[in-house]
């Protein structure tokens, strides 16, 4: 992804990130590590537009723009600590306050999108009559 300046946004929260090892497999093997349910979730996310893959355009003299921040390119690579996969926000009942991100160097952290707040239905208060 990074070599061609692609960024993936909205990766489903409850599945393995690319390259993340599954407990039952010695080495990560890409999409073949995903079980059938996870493959269906991934395909649905792509079809519905929740998961997008975007090519970042050069933004002036060797820079790309990710989340409105200019990031300098070095030999057509984004900095090794730049995120290339942004997971979706965790649901409000999640233990995690932020979604996952995968950085160019393969590191996965929890500094992505903030957890979703309560929906409109759960915040409405019935007014006494």
mmCIF file of C-alpha atoms in Angstrom:
data_model
loop_
_atom_site.group_PDB
_atom_site.id
_atom_site.type_symbol
_atom_site.label_atom_id
_atom_site.label_comp_id
_atom_site.label_asym_id
_atom_site.label_seq_id
_atom_site.Cartn_x
_atom_site.Cartn_y
_atom_site.Cartn_z
ATOM 1 C CA UNK A 1 0.000 0.000 0.000
ATOM 2 C CA UNK A 2 2.632 2.539 1.051
ATOM 3 C CA UNK A 3 4.830 2.182 -2.008
ATOM 4 C CA UNK A 4 1.946 3.278 -4.218
ATOM 5 C CA UNK A 5 0.605 5.833 -1.689
ATOM 6 C CA UNK A 6 -2.593 3.914 -0.926
ATOM 7 C CA UNK A 7 -4.427 4.305 2.365
ATOM 8 C CA UNK A 8 -7.197 1.969 3.532
ATOM 9 C CA UNK A 9 -9.910 3.503 5.733
ATOM 10 C CA UNK A 10 -12.695 1.797 7.659
ATOM 11 C CA UNK A 11 -11.122 -1.646 8.157
ATOM 12 C CA UNK A 12 -13.607 -3.742 10.194
ATOM 13 C CA UNK A 13 -12.926 -3.717 13.935
ATOM 14 C CA UNK A 14 -13.499 -7.391 14.715
ATOM 15 C CA UNK A 15 -11.108 -9.034 12.242
ATOM 16 C CA UNK A 16 -7.394 -9.568 11.772
ATOM 17 C CA UNK A 17 -5.425 -6.744 10.187
ATOM 18 C CA UNK A 18 -3.345 -7.740 7.134
ATOM 19 C CA UNK A 19 -0.165 -9.453 8.318
ATOM 20 C CA UNK A 20 -1.483 -9.879 11.873
ATOM 21 C CA UNK A 21 -0.800 -13.472 12.941
ATOM 22 C CA UNK A 22 -3.660 -15.805 13.810
ATOM 23 C CA UNK A 23 -3.027 -17.879 16.915
ATOM 24 C CA UNK A 24 -3.471 -21.171 15.035
ATOM 25 C CA UNK A 25 -1.091 -20.317 12.147
ATOM 26 C CA UNK A 26 2.701 -20.167 12.344
ATOM 27 C CA UNK A 27 3.096 -17.266 9.888
ATOM 28 C CA UNK A 28 0.599 -14.713 8.567
ATOM 29 C CA UNK A 29 -0.549 -15.578 5.045
ATOM 30 C CA UNK A 30 -2.696 -12.586 4.126
ATOM 31 C CA UNK A 31 -6.354 -12.998 3.214
ATOM 32 C CA UNK A 32 -6.059 -16.790 3.461
ATOM 33 C CA UNK A 33 -5.753 -16.341 7.258
ATOM 34 C CA UNK A 34 -9.318 -15.022 7.335
ATOM 35 C CA UNK A 35 -12.113 -17.498 7.940
ATOM 36 C CA UNK A 36 -15.239 -17.492 5.761
ATOM 37 C CA UNK A 37 -17.185 -15.184 8.116
ATOM 38 C CA UNK A 38 -14.336 -12.643 8.098
ATOM 39 C CA UNK A 39 -14.050 -12.769 4.298
ATOM 40 C CA UNK A 40 -17.790 -12.061 4.004
ATOM 41 C CA UNK A 41 -17.471 -9.106 6.433
ATOM 42 C CA UNK A 42 -14.536 -7.718 4.423
ATOM 43 C CA UNK A 43 -16.372 -8.114 1.093
ATOM 44 C CA UNK A 44 -19.520 -6.458 2.521
ATOM 45 C CA UNK A 45 -17.471 -3.541 3.881
ATOM 46 C CA UNK A 46 -15.916 -2.999 0.440
ATOM 47 C CA UNK A 47 -19.255 -3.281 -1.382
ATOM 48 C CA UNK A 48 -21.059 -0.923 0.992
ATOM 49 C CA UNK A 49 -18.314 1.723 0.876
ATOM 50 C CA UNK A 50 -17.516 1.500 4.616
ATOM 51 C CA UNK A 51 -14.042 0.229 3.672
ATOM 52 C CA UNK A 52 -12.287 2.398 1.119
ATOM 53 C CA UNK A 53 -8.883 2.293 -0.523
ATOM 54 C CA UNK A 54 -7.680 5.692 -1.670
ATOM 55 C CA UNK A 55 -4.560 6.762 -3.488
ATOM 56 C CA UNK A 56 -3.062 9.790 -1.824
ATOM 57 C CA UNK A 57 -2.072 12.485 -4.293
ATOM 58 C CA UNK A 58 1.187 14.361 -4.129
ATOM 59 C CA UNK A 59 0.625 17.579 -2.277
ATOM 60 C CA UNK A 60 3.453 19.893 -3.359
ATOM 61 C CA UNK A 61 7.026 18.865 -3.896
ATOM 62 C CA UNK A 62 7.086 15.336 -2.552
ATOM 63 C CA UNK A 63 4.391 15.620 0.096
ATOM 64 C CA UNK A 64 1.178 13.647 0.491
ATOM 65 C CA UNK A 65 -1.815 14.712 2.485
ATOM 66 C CA UNK A 66 -3.335 12.270 4.967
ATOM 67 C CA UNK A 67 -6.146 13.436 7.246
ATOM 68 C CA UNK A 68 -5.444 17.034 6.212
ATOM 69 C CA UNK A 69 -1.813 16.839 7.398
ATOM 70 C CA UNK A 70 1.019 17.068 4.875
ATOM 71 C CA UNK A 71 3.461 14.161 5.232
ATOM 72 C CA UNK A 72 6.779 14.288 3.431
ATOM 73 C CA UNK A 73 7.610 11.427 1.080
ATOM 74 C CA UNK A 74 11.073 9.884 1.142
ATOM 75 C CA UNK A 75 11.903 7.891 -1.996
ATOM 76 C CA UNK A 76 8.177 7.550 -2.733
ATOM 77 C CA UNK A 77 7.540 5.995 0.697
ATOM 78 C CA UNK A 78 5.640 7.615 3.491
ATOM 79 C CA UNK A 79 7.489 7.760 6.821
ATOM 80 C CA UNK A 80 7.715 4.288 8.440
ATOM 81 C CA UNK A 81 5.496 5.445 11.331
ATOM 82 C CA UNK A 82 2.739 6.790 9.088
ATOM 83 C CA UNK A 83 -0.593 4.938 9.208
ATOM 84 C CA UNK A 84 -1.663 3.172 6.016
ATOM 85 C CA UNK A 85 -4.686 1.278 7.366
ATOM 86 C CA UNK A 86 -7.269 2.969 9.576
ATOM 87 C CA UNK A 87 -9.706 0.675 11.343
ATOM 88 C CA UNK A 88 -13.280 1.730 11.944
ATOM 89 C CA UNK A 89 -14.221 3.295 15.259
ATOM 90 C CA UNK A 90 -14.948 0.775 18.002
ATOM 91 C CA UNK A 91 -18.591 0.472 19.107
ATOM 92 C CA UNK A 92 -19.630 2.354 22.241
ATOM 93 C CA UNK A 93 -19.606 -0.813 24.381
ATOM 94 C CA UNK A 94 -15.979 -1.599 23.420
ATOM 95 C CA UNK A 95 -13.198 -1.645 26.008
ATOM 96 C CA UNK A 96 -11.045 0.345 23.581
ATOM 97 C CA UNK A 97 -11.310 4.118 23.343
ATOM 98 C CA UNK A 98 -9.836 4.282 19.805
ATOM 99 C CA UNK A 99 -9.768 2.139 16.687
ATOM 100 C CA UNK A 100 -6.760 0.313 15.300
ATOM 101 C CA UNK A 101 -4.224 1.632 12.818
ATOM 102 C CA UNK A 102 -1.535 -0.206 10.919
ATOM 103 C CA UNK A 103 1.626 1.757 10.245
ATOM 104 C CA UNK A 104 3.919 1.392 7.232
ATOM 105 C CA UNK A 105 6.367 -0.681 9.314
ATOM 106 C CA UNK A 106 3.594 -3.210 10.182
ATOM 107 C CA UNK A 107 3.047 -1.999 13.748
ATOM 108 C CA UNK A 108 -0.592 -2.035 14.897
ATOM 109 C CA UNK A 109 -1.698 0.440 17.548
ATOM 110 C CA UNK A 110 -4.910 1.778 19.086
ATOM 111 C CA UNK A 111 -4.495 5.459 18.193
ATOM 112 C CA UNK A 112 -7.054 5.545 15.392
ATOM 113 C CA UNK A 113 -10.594 6.887 15.260
ATOM 114 C CA UNK A 114 -12.259 7.583 18.627
ATOM 115 C CA UNK A 115 -14.949 5.214 19.920
ATOM 116 C CA UNK A 116 -18.455 5.923 18.700
ATOM 117 C CA UNK A 117 -20.724 7.703 21.147
ATOM 118 C CA UNK A 118 -24.225 6.619 21.999
ATOM 119 C CA UNK A 119 -26.728 6.741 19.143
ATOM 120 C CA UNK A 120 -29.605 9.214 19.009
ATOM 121 C CA UNK A 121 -32.109 6.589 20.196
ATOM 122 C CA UNK A 122 -30.185 5.887 23.398
ATOM 123 C CA UNK A 123 -29.792 9.572 24.298
ATOM 124 C CA UNK A 124 -33.417 10.600 24.024
ATOM 125 C CA UNK A 125 -35.148 11.200 27.309
ATOM 126 C CA UNK A 126 -38.878 10.712 27.587
ATOM 127 C CA UNK A 127 -40.590 13.866 28.779
ATOM 128 C CA UNK A 128 -43.336 13.365 31.362
ATOM 129 C CA UNK A 129 -46.784 14.347 30.147
#
